[in-house]
């Protein structure tokens, strides 16, 4: 079993406490008990991480691609070997059922395996010159030191997308994990060290996010910023990055529309949507979260959706039968309550759930909740719920459904259920999102690009495109003498 006592700040190849010995609590959301403390990095600690990362970049960028690949693959192998203790650590700090934690760690290992291969496929370009004694080419070089900020809902997968891609490109990285669940990122960093990453190639700091981000982004050492977080946090990071002209990748909030057409397999669509919606207690940025069902199919969809939701069993990760864990914090719990109350005030129907499940006096549990006939004016139809509350409504025509689906400033993911190839093609092309699932809701995978448009972010993580955001193209023109 790994715990916070095994970790801390990781700077220049080793773990250490904060220079001022300050710490922050980490709480188990299922019990509200303190499960550990992590260092509160000082400005001196942040500066030490910057110095270490600069030195680490100078070393790591010279390591040849096949050698980089072998070490990245070793990180993935180590993660797979350690899934059981790593999953327990993740479940303790997030409340996820152990099965979900194991699945996330497998996906995390896949990121390192994928980028172990991509590092060998950083291809340049030869340009045919106009003159016979001129050679023109484009090469790709690592951007430099990366400041990586990740969220708490997937505390291993999110930082892995950044760390693996950055290392694959030849960059060094300073990771700032979310304060609610920092241990999983620490475990990844330990695996990187055990796989033979040079000192300074990977660093980790914990503490005050606002102060750490401001200091890292202001430093000339950092040349690239990657964030997974909320839209308000993204705006602030963009402001800082713009001030210092830093390259950015951002995966921000979403509020994914689901369009269920009457010709779909409605029963299967409802079961799949409900299971995906309540995964990770609804705290998934690409979770299907606004359900638009064609009028003729609405009643059948709602019945099956409710039955699936009511079959889920809330509980702590220590209970094998639990299929839904708690929300990450009290803030999320109160937000879920407020969303439900607002929707009911706007005339929505409460079809399932609605509050904390019976018998749960501790922890941030909220019953899987289904709201029916929710009007577009309700908060939950315009604000990302990020919790186990599903709003259902109906539409009467393709154009109406599409207009309502595209009405928000978010554009991360969208989903379509239909048996018609023509409808699937038209809807996929018309949805203003970065990712579309047709008759499927599980989009995230190492080999596919992940990211959104509009206020949901910029750039892509994962897939062949993911490594590009950590590279700078350089044009070289040579005249033969």
Short mmCIF file of C-alpha atoms in Angstrom, two decimals:
data_model
loop_
_atom_site.label_atom_id
_atom_site.label_comp_id
_atom_site.label_asym_id
_atom_site.label_seq_id
_atom_site.Cartn_x
_atom_site.Cartn_y
_atom_site.Cartn_z
CA UNK A 1 0.00 0.00 0.00
CA UNK A 2 1.26 3.45 -0.94
CA UNK A 3 0.39 6.43 1.24
CA UNK A 4 1.18 10.11 1.54
CA UNK A 5 4.04 9.34 3.94
CA UNK A 6 5.85 7.74 0.99
CA UNK A 7 5.63 10.87 -1.14
CA UNK A 8 5.73 14.68 -0.85
CA UNK A 9 7.23 17.22 -3.26
CA UNK A 10 9.26 15.57 -6.01
CA UNK A 11 12.08 17.87 -7.11
CA UNK A 12 15.29 16.97 -8.90
CA UNK A 13 14.81 13.23 -8.60
CA UNK A 14 13.79 12.91 -4.94
CA UNK A 15 10.92 13.30 -2.51
CA UNK A 16 11.05 16.03 0.08
CA UNK A 17 8.88 17.96 2.50
CA UNK A 18 8.07 21.63 1.90
CA UNK A 19 10.90 23.93 2.94
CA UNK A 20 8.64 25.58 5.53
CA UNK A 21 7.18 22.21 6.62
CA UNK A 22 3.62 23.36 5.91
CA UNK A 23 1.03 20.72 4.98
CA UNK A 24 -2.52 20.39 3.65
CA UNK A 25 -5.12 17.79 4.55
CA UNK A 26 -6.53 15.18 2.17
CA UNK A 27 -10.00 13.91 3.09
CA UNK A 28 -11.73 10.62 2.27
CA UNK A 29 -15.03 11.79 0.69
CA UNK A 30 -16.80 8.62 1.82
CA UNK A 31 -16.07 9.17 5.53
CA UNK A 32 -15.00 12.85 5.71
CA UNK A 33 -11.96 11.66 7.68
CA UNK A 34 -8.45 12.98 7.11
CA UNK A 35 -6.42 10.27 5.38
CA UNK A 36 -3.15 12.15 5.06
CA UNK A 37 -1.31 15.37 4.55
CA UNK A 38 0.73 16.68 1.63
CA UNK A 39 3.33 19.47 1.54
CA UNK A 40 2.34 23.08 0.93
CA UNK A 41 5.07 24.22 -1.46
CA UNK A 42 6.70 27.58 -0.77
CA UNK A 43 8.04 29.97 -3.39
CA UNK A 44 11.50 28.53 -2.71
CA UNK A 45 10.20 25.03 -3.43
CA UNK A 46 8.62 26.19 -6.68
CA UNK A 47 11.83 27.89 -7.72
CA UNK A 48 13.78 24.72 -6.90
CA UNK A 49 11.42 22.74 -9.13
CA UNK A 50 12.01 25.23 -11.96
CA UNK A 51 15.79 24.90 -11.62
CA UNK A 52 15.52 21.11 -11.55
CA UNK A 53 13.20 21.03 -14.57
CA UNK A 54 15.52 23.24 -16.61
CA UNK A 55 18.40 20.86 -15.90
CA UNK A 56 16.22 17.84 -16.50
CA UNK A 57 15.10 19.18 -19.87
CA UNK A 58 18.69 19.75 -20.95
CA UNK A 59 19.41 16.07 -20.21
CA UNK A 60 16.17 14.44 -21.37
CA UNK A 61 15.93 16.20 -24.72
CA UNK A 62 19.25 14.60 -25.72
CA UNK A 63 18.00 11.08 -24.99
CA UNK A 64 17.28 9.42 -28.32
CA UNK A 65 13.71 8.44 -29.22
CA UNK A 66 14.16 4.69 -28.92
CA UNK A 67 15.66 5.10 -25.45
CA UNK A 68 12.88 7.50 -24.44
CA UNK A 69 10.39 4.95 -25.72
CA UNK A 70 11.84 2.14 -23.61
CA UNK A 71 11.62 4.19 -20.42
CA UNK A 72 8.07 5.34 -21.11
CA UNK A 73 7.00 1.77 -21.78
CA UNK A 74 8.60 0.76 -18.49
CA UNK A 75 6.47 3.35 -16.68
CA UNK A 76 3.35 1.73 -18.09
CA UNK A 77 4.58 -1.73 -17.10
CA UNK A 78 5.26 -0.61 -13.54
CA UNK A 79 1.81 0.94 -13.24
CA UNK A 80 0.20 -2.32 -14.35
CA UNK A 81 2.27 -4.24 -11.79
CA UNK A 82 1.12 -1.90 -9.04
CA UNK A 83 -2.56 -1.56 -9.94
CA UNK A 84 -3.89 -3.01 -6.69
CA UNK A 85 -2.10 -0.67 -4.24
CA UNK A 86 -2.49 2.25 -6.61
CA UNK A 87 -6.24 1.57 -6.98
CA UNK A 88 -6.68 1.47 -3.22
CA UNK A 89 -4.89 4.81 -2.88
CA UNK A 90 -7.11 6.35 -5.58
CA UNK A 91 -10.31 5.05 -4.04
CA UNK A 92 -9.31 6.39 -0.64
CA UNK A 93 -8.83 9.92 -1.94
CA UNK A 94 -11.70 10.03 -4.47
CA UNK A 95 -14.27 7.58 -3.09
CA UNK A 96 -14.46 5.69 -6.41
CA UNK A 97 -15.41 2.02 -6.36
CA UNK A 98 -12.27 -0.08 -6.66
CA UNK A 99 -13.35 -1.39 -10.06
CA UNK A 100 -13.43 2.16 -11.45
CA UNK A 101 -10.02 2.91 -9.92
CA UNK A 102 -8.49 -0.21 -11.45
CA UNK A 103 -9.94 0.75 -14.83
CA UNK A 104 -8.49 4.24 -14.59
CA UNK A 105 -5.04 2.89 -13.76
CA UNK A 106 -5.19 0.56 -16.77
CA UNK A 107 -6.06 3.55 -18.95
CA UNK A 108 -3.19 5.47 -17.34
CA UNK A 109 -0.73 2.73 -18.26
CA UNK A 110 -2.09 2.83 -21.81
CA UNK A 111 -1.10 6.51 -22.06
CA UNK A 112 2.53 5.68 -21.38
CA UNK A 113 2.47 2.74 -23.77
CA UNK A 114 0.93 4.89 -26.50
CA UNK A 115 3.44 7.71 -26.16
CA UNK A 116 6.28 5.23 -25.92
CA UNK A 117 5.42 4.48 -29.54
CA UNK A 118 4.60 8.04 -30.60
CA UNK A 119 8.00 9.30 -29.49
CA UNK A 120 9.47 7.20 -32.32
CA UNK A 121 7.07 8.75 -34.84
CA UNK A 122 7.84 12.46 -34.60
CA UNK A 123 8.16 13.01 -38.32
CA UNK A 124 9.46 16.11 -40.04
CA UNK A 125 8.89 17.32 -43.59
CA UNK A 126 11.02 17.85 -46.68
CA UNK A 127 10.01 20.75 -48.93
CA UNK A 128 11.00 20.81 -52.58
CA UNK A 129 12.99 24.00 -53.14
CA UNK A 130 12.81 26.24 -56.18
CA UNK A 131 16.58 26.13 -56.67
CA UNK A 132 18.72 23.05 -57.21
CA UNK A 133 21.32 24.07 -54.59
CA UNK A 134 18.78 24.69 -51.82
CA UNK A 135 17.41 22.18 -49.32
CA UNK A 136 14.33 23.00 -47.20
CA UNK A 137 13.01 21.00 -44.27
CA UNK A 138 10.83 21.23 -41.18
CA UNK A 139 11.94 19.49 -37.98
CA UNK A 140 10.06 19.19 -34.67
CA UNK A 141 11.76 19.90 -31.36
CA UNK A 142 10.49 19.72 -27.77
CA UNK A 143 8.91 22.96 -26.61
CA UNK A 144 10.74 22.95 -23.27
CA UNK A 145 9.61 22.74 -19.66
CA UNK A 146 5.88 22.10 -19.24
CA UNK A 147 3.71 23.23 -16.33
CA UNK A 148 0.89 20.66 -16.04
CA UNK A 149 -2.21 21.27 -13.92
CA UNK A 150 -4.75 18.47 -13.50
CA UNK A 151 -8.16 17.97 -11.90
CA UNK A 152 -9.31 15.61 -9.16
CA UNK A 153 -12.01 13.62 -10.95
CA UNK A 154 -9.53 11.37 -12.80
CA UNK A 155 -6.42 11.91 -10.66
CA UNK A 156 -4.19 9.47 -12.56
CA UNK A 157 -5.44 9.56 -16.15
CA UNK A 158 -5.49 13.34 -16.45
CA UNK A 159 -1.89 13.96 -15.34
CA UNK A 160 -0.76 10.89 -17.31
CA UNK A 161 -2.01 12.41 -20.57
CA UNK A 162 0.23 15.40 -19.91
CA UNK A 163 3.27 13.67 -18.42
CA UNK A 164 3.46 10.89 -21.02
CA UNK A 165 3.03 13.25 -23.99
CA UNK A 166 5.51 15.78 -22.61
CA UNK A 167 8.15 13.12 -21.91
CA UNK A 168 7.51 11.48 -25.28
CA UNK A 169 8.23 14.78 -27.00
CA UNK A 170 11.45 15.23 -25.03
CA UNK A 171 10.14 17.87 -22.61
CA UNK A 172 10.54 18.09 -18.86
CA UNK A 173 7.43 18.59 -16.73
CA UNK A 174 6.36 20.10 -13.43
CA UNK A 175 3.05 18.60 -12.31
CA UNK A 176 0.60 20.31 -9.97
CA UNK A 177 -2.11 17.77 -9.07
CA UNK A 178 -5.45 18.72 -7.57
CA UNK A 179 -5.41 19.12 -3.81
CA UNK A 180 -8.37 16.78 -3.29
CA UNK A 181 -6.56 13.77 -4.77
CA UNK A 182 -2.79 14.30 -5.17
CA UNK A 183 -1.63 10.80 -4.28
CA UNK A 184 -2.37 9.24 -7.66
CA UNK A 185 -0.17 11.75 -9.49
CA UNK A 186 2.54 11.12 -6.89
CA UNK A 187 2.33 7.41 -7.65
CA UNK A 188 2.84 8.14 -11.37
CA UNK A 189 5.88 10.27 -10.60
CA UNK A 190 7.33 7.45 -8.49
CA UNK A 191 6.83 5.04 -11.38
CA UNK A 192 8.63 7.49 -13.68
CA UNK A 193 11.56 7.65 -11.29
CA UNK A 194 11.68 3.87 -10.97
CA UNK A 195 11.64 3.56 -14.78
CA UNK A 196 14.87 5.55 -15.02
CA UNK A 197 13.77 9.06 -15.92
CA UNK A 198 16.69 11.43 -15.36
CA UNK A 199 16.69 13.80 -12.42
CA UNK A 200 14.54 16.83 -13.10
CA UNK A 201 12.68 15.38 -16.08
CA UNK A 202 9.59 14.95 -13.89
CA UNK A 203 8.81 17.14 -10.88
CA UNK A 204 5.75 17.54 -8.68
CA UNK A 205 4.58 20.30 -6.35
CA UNK A 206 1.49 20.54 -4.16
CA UNK A 207 -0.14 23.41 -2.32
CA UNK A 208 -1.93 26.62 -3.21
CA UNK A 209 -2.97 26.29 -6.87
CA UNK A 210 -3.32 30.02 -7.55
CA UNK A 211 0.11 30.89 -6.16
CA UNK A 212 1.86 27.91 -7.77
CA UNK A 213 0.34 28.50 -11.20
CA UNK A 214 1.17 32.20 -11.15
CA UNK A 215 4.80 31.59 -10.23
CA UNK A 216 5.33 28.73 -12.69
CA UNK A 217 3.74 30.51 -15.63
CA UNK A 218 5.63 33.75 -14.92
CA UNK A 219 8.96 31.93 -15.04
CA UNK A 220 10.89 32.05 -18.32
CA UNK A 221 11.81 28.41 -17.70
CA UNK A 222 8.25 27.27 -18.45
CA UNK A 223 7.40 27.37 -22.15
CA UNK A 224 4.15 25.38 -22.24
CA UNK A 225 1.09 25.16 -19.99
CA UNK A 226 -1.40 22.30 -19.94
CA UNK A 227 -4.57 22.45 -17.87
CA UNK A 228 -7.53 20.20 -17.20
CA UNK A 229 -10.00 22.17 -15.12
CA UNK A 230 -13.06 24.37 -15.03
CA UNK A 231 -13.84 27.19 -17.44
CA UNK A 232 -13.22 29.94 -14.81
CA UNK A 233 -9.84 28.45 -13.93
CA UNK A 234 -9.07 28.13 -17.64
CA UNK A 235 -9.76 31.82 -18.19
CA UNK A 236 -7.33 32.74 -15.40
CA UNK A 237 -4.61 30.42 -16.69
CA UNK A 238 -5.11 31.80 -20.21
CA UNK A 239 -4.72 35.33 -18.87
CA UNK A 240 -1.45 34.42 -17.16
CA UNK A 241 -0.18 32.54 -20.22
CA UNK A 242 -1.06 35.43 -22.52
CA UNK A 243 0.82 37.88 -20.31
CA UNK A 244 3.96 35.79 -20.65
CA UNK A 245 3.25 34.43 -24.18
CA UNK A 246 3.20 30.73 -23.30
CA UNK A 247 1.87 27.91 -25.44
CA UNK A 248 -1.29 26.36 -23.93
CA UNK A 249 -3.43 23.25 -24.11
CA UNK A 250 -6.73 23.38 -22.24
CA UNK A 251 -9.39 20.78 -21.57
CA UNK A 252 -12.10 22.65 -19.72
CA UNK A 253 -15.70 22.03 -18.71
CA UNK A 254 -18.41 20.44 -20.79
CA UNK A 255 -22.15 19.85 -20.73
CA UNK A 256 -22.55 17.09 -23.27
CA UNK A 257 -25.86 16.91 -25.15
CA UNK A 258 -27.37 13.54 -26.03
CA UNK A 259 -29.77 13.31 -28.96
CA UNK A 260 -31.88 10.16 -28.91
CA UNK A 261 -33.91 9.80 -32.10
CA UNK A 262 -37.10 7.77 -32.21
CA UNK A 263 -35.59 5.16 -34.55
CA UNK A 264 -32.81 4.32 -32.06
CA UNK A 265 -32.62 1.19 -29.93
CA UNK A 266 -34.21 3.22 -27.13
CA UNK A 267 -33.88 0.63 -24.35
CA UNK A 268 -30.19 0.09 -25.01
CA UNK A 269 -29.61 3.84 -25.36
CA UNK A 270 -31.22 4.50 -21.98
CA UNK A 271 -29.23 1.80 -20.22
CA UNK A 272 -25.95 2.94 -21.75
CA UNK A 273 -26.61 6.62 -21.08
CA UNK A 274 -27.58 6.03 -17.46
CA UNK A 275 -24.59 3.80 -16.75
CA UNK A 276 -22.22 6.35 -18.28
CA UNK A 277 -23.88 9.37 -16.71
CA UNK A 278 -23.49 8.02 -13.16
CA UNK A 279 -19.95 6.72 -13.64
CA UNK A 280 -17.59 8.39 -11.18
CA UNK A 281 -20.70 9.80 -9.48
CA UNK A 282 -21.36 11.96 -12.54
CA UNK A 283 -18.04 13.78 -12.17
CA UNK A 284 -16.85 13.28 -15.74
CA UNK A 285 -16.17 16.18 -18.08
CA UNK A 286 -17.41 14.29 -21.16
CA UNK A 287 -20.29 12.66 -19.31
CA UNK A 288 -23.59 12.70 -21.23
CA UNK A 289 -25.38 15.34 -19.19
CA UNK A 290 -28.30 16.84 -21.19
CA UNK A 291 -30.69 14.26 -22.61
CA UNK A 292 -32.84 15.32 -25.56
CA UNK A 293 -35.17 12.50 -26.60
CA UNK A 294 -37.44 12.62 -29.64
CA UNK A 295 -41.01 12.90 -28.41
CA UNK A 296 -42.19 9.50 -29.60
CA UNK A 297 -39.43 7.73 -27.68
CA UNK A 298 -39.37 9.86 -24.53
CA UNK A 299 -41.56 7.74 -22.22
CA UNK A 300 -39.78 4.46 -23.03
CA UNK A 301 -36.36 6.08 -22.65
CA UNK A 302 -37.29 7.69 -19.31
CA UNK A 303 -38.65 4.41 -17.86
CA UNK A 304 -35.51 2.44 -18.72
CA UNK A 305 -33.19 5.25 -17.65
CA UNK A 306 -34.90 5.45 -14.24
CA UNK A 307 -34.80 1.67 -13.78
CA UNK A 308 -31.07 1.63 -14.53
CA UNK A 309 -30.40 4.52 -12.15
CA UNK A 310 -32.39 2.94 -9.34
CA UNK A 311 -30.48 -0.32 -9.71
CA UNK A 312 -27.20 1.42 -8.86
CA UNK A 313 -26.02 1.04 -5.28
CA UNK A 314 -24.30 3.97 -3.57
CA UNK A 315 -21.62 3.11 -1.03
CA UNK A 316 -17.98 3.44 -0.01
CA UNK A 317 -15.25 1.67 -1.97
CA UNK A 318 -14.86 -0.77 0.93
CA UNK A 319 -18.21 -2.35 0.01
CA UNK A 320 -17.81 -4.70 -2.92
CA UNK A 321 -21.42 -4.27 -4.03
CA UNK A 322 -21.19 -0.48 -4.23
CA UNK A 323 -21.48 0.81 -7.80
CA UNK A 324 -21.58 4.58 -7.12
CA UNK A 325 -19.23 6.38 -4.77
CA UNK A 326 -19.54 9.81 -3.18
CA UNK A 327 -18.99 13.21 -4.71
CA UNK A 328 -15.48 14.53 -4.19
CA UNK A 329 -16.33 17.25 -1.70
CA UNK A 330 -19.13 19.01 0.15
CA UNK A 331 -19.20 21.73 -2.50
CA UNK A 332 -20.28 19.15 -5.07
CA UNK A 333 -22.92 17.76 -2.74
CA UNK A 334 -24.47 21.16 -2.14
CA UNK A 335 -24.36 21.96 -5.86
CA UNK A 336 -26.27 18.75 -6.66
CA UNK A 337 -28.96 19.67 -4.14
CA UNK A 338 -29.23 23.19 -5.53
CA UNK A 339 -29.50 21.93 -9.12
CA UNK A 340 -32.35 19.60 -8.21
CA UNK A 341 -34.20 22.26 -6.23
CA UNK A 342 -33.90 24.77 -9.05
CA UNK A 343 -35.12 22.30 -11.68
CA UNK A 344 -38.17 21.38 -9.59
CA UNK A 345 -38.97 25.05 -9.09
CA UNK A 346 -38.92 25.43 -12.88
CA UNK A 347 -41.47 22.64 -13.26
CA UNK A 348 -39.32 19.54 -13.77
CA UNK A 349 -40.51 16.14 -12.55
CA UNK A 350 -38.49 14.16 -9.99
CA UNK A 351 -38.31 10.63 -11.42
CA UNK A 352 -35.63 9.13 -9.15
CA UNK A 353 -33.34 10.11 -6.27
CA UNK A 354 -33.21 13.75 -5.32
CA UNK A 355 -31.07 13.85 -2.19
CA UNK A 356 -28.64 11.85 -0.07
CA UNK A 357 -29.57 8.16 0.02
CA UNK A 358 -31.15 6.84 3.21
CA UNK A 359 -28.70 5.72 5.88
CA UNK A 360 -25.79 7.88 4.76
CA UNK A 361 -25.02 10.26 7.60
CA UNK A 362 -21.37 10.76 6.65
CA UNK A 363 -19.68 11.30 3.35
CA UNK A 364 -20.66 13.27 0.27
CA UNK A 365 -23.12 10.73 -1.15
CA UNK A 366 -26.00 11.73 -3.41
CA UNK A 367 -28.48 9.26 -4.85
CA UNK A 368 -28.45 8.82 -8.65
CA UNK A 369 -31.10 11.34 -9.62
CA UNK A 370 -33.27 11.61 -12.74
CA UNK A 371 -35.30 14.71 -13.59
CA UNK A 372 -37.98 14.56 -16.29
CA UNK A 373 -39.40 17.19 -18.64
CA UNK A 374 -36.77 19.70 -17.55
CA UNK A 375 -37.24 23.14 -19.15
CA UNK A 376 -34.28 24.77 -20.87
CA UNK A 377 -34.39 27.66 -18.37
CA UNK A 378 -33.38 25.43 -15.43
CA UNK A 379 -29.81 25.85 -14.20
CA UNK A 380 -28.98 22.21 -14.85
CA UNK A 381 -29.67 22.70 -18.57
CA UNK A 382 -27.20 25.58 -18.88
CA UNK A 383 -24.57 24.89 -16.19
CA UNK A 384 -22.37 21.81 -16.03
CA UNK A 385 -23.87 19.71 -13.19
CA UNK A 386 -20.73 17.61 -12.52
CA UNK A 387 -22.70 15.30 -10.29
CA UNK A 388 -25.18 12.38 -10.34
CA UNK A 389 -28.16 14.36 -11.61
CA UNK A 390 -29.54 13.63 -15.10
CA UNK A 391 -32.00 16.04 -16.78
CA UNK A 392 -34.30 14.56 -19.44
CA UNK A 393 -36.38 16.50 -21.94
CA UNK A 394 -37.89 15.99 -25.38
CA UNK A 395 -37.68 17.48 -28.87
CA UNK A 396 -39.88 17.22 -31.92
CA UNK A 397 -37.60 17.76 -34.95
CA UNK A 398 -33.98 17.36 -35.99
CA UNK A 399 -33.45 21.11 -36.33
CA UNK A 400 -35.01 21.85 -32.95
CA UNK A 401 -32.94 19.22 -31.18
CA UNK A 402 -29.74 20.39 -32.81
CA UNK A 403 -30.39 24.05 -32.02
CA UNK A 404 -30.95 23.28 -28.34
CA UNK A 405 -27.94 20.96 -28.19
CA UNK A 406 -25.68 23.69 -29.63
CA UNK A 407 -27.14 26.56 -27.60
CA UNK A 408 -24.50 26.56 -24.85
CA UNK A 409 -20.94 27.95 -24.96
CA UNK A 410 -19.54 24.48 -24.16
CA UNK A 411 -18.26 22.18 -26.87
CA UNK A 412 -16.46 19.17 -25.44
CA UNK A 413 -18.50 16.09 -26.35
CA UNK A 414 -21.88 15.13 -27.76
CA UNK A 415 -23.76 11.89 -28.35
CA UNK A 416 -26.22 10.62 -30.95
CA UNK A 417 -28.43 7.52 -30.89
CA UNK A 418 -30.07 6.45 -34.14
CA UNK A 419 -30.26 3.51 -36.55
CA UNK A 420 -30.13 5.88 -39.53
CA UNK A 421 -26.73 6.37 -41.13
CA UNK A 422 -27.94 9.63 -42.65
CA UNK A 423 -29.15 11.00 -39.31
CA UNK A 424 -25.92 9.90 -37.61
CA UNK A 425 -23.81 11.66 -40.23
CA UNK A 426 -25.86 14.86 -40.22
CA UNK A 427 -25.98 15.06 -36.43
CA UNK A 428 -22.26 14.28 -35.97
CA UNK A 429 -21.32 17.01 -38.40
CA UNK A 430 -23.75 19.56 -36.96
CA UNK A 431 -22.89 19.13 -33.27
CA UNK A 432 -20.54 21.91 -32.15
CA UNK A 433 -18.20 19.72 -30.10
CA UNK A 434 -14.72 18.24 -30.29
CA UNK A 435 -15.84 14.61 -29.88
CA UNK A 436 -18.98 12.72 -30.90
CA UNK A 437 -20.17 9.27 -29.90
CA UNK A 438 -22.71 7.57 -32.17
CA UNK A 439 -24.57 4.78 -30.37
CA UNK A 440 -21.68 4.74 -27.90
CA UNK A 441 -20.70 6.82 -24.87
CA UNK A 442 -17.16 5.68 -24.01
CA UNK A 443 -15.01 8.08 -26.02
CA UNK A 444 -11.77 8.37 -24.09
CA UNK A 445 -8.96 6.07 -25.22
CA UNK A 446 -5.21 6.52 -25.56
CA UNK A 447 -5.20 6.28 -29.36
CA UNK A 448 -7.85 8.97 -29.97
CA UNK A 449 -7.59 12.78 -29.66
CA UNK A 450 -9.37 14.23 -26.62
CA UNK A 451 -10.46 17.87 -26.44
CA UNK A 452 -13.13 20.41 -27.18
CA UNK A 453 -14.04 23.65 -28.90
CA UNK A 454 -15.68 26.93 -27.84
CA UNK A 455 -15.31 27.44 -24.07
CA UNK A 456 -14.43 23.80 -23.55
CA UNK A 457 -10.83 24.40 -24.45
CA UNK A 458 -8.17 24.24 -27.12
CA UNK A 459 -5.64 21.71 -28.31
CA UNK A 460 -5.87 17.93 -28.04
CA UNK A 461 -4.56 15.30 -25.68
CA UNK A 462 -4.14 11.67 -26.65
CA UNK A 463 -3.81 10.05 -30.04
CA UNK A 464 -1.31 11.03 -32.71
CA UNK A 465 -2.27 14.69 -32.30
CA UNK A 466 -1.53 14.79 -28.57
CA UNK A 467 2.24 14.91 -28.85
CA UNK A 468 2.12 17.82 -31.33
CA UNK A 469 1.21 20.34 -28.65
CA UNK A 470 4.52 19.57 -26.93
CA UNK A 471 6.62 20.20 -30.04
CA UNK A 472 7.72 23.29 -31.93
CA UNK A 473 8.18 23.09 -35.71
CA UNK A 474 11.44 24.57 -36.98
CA UNK A 475 11.98 25.43 -40.64
CA UNK A 476 15.56 24.94 -41.88
CA UNK A 477 16.79 26.25 -45.22
CA UNK A 478 20.25 25.24 -46.42
CA UNK A 479 22.10 26.53 -49.46
CA UNK A 480 24.76 24.11 -50.69
CA UNK A 481 28.19 25.66 -51.16
#
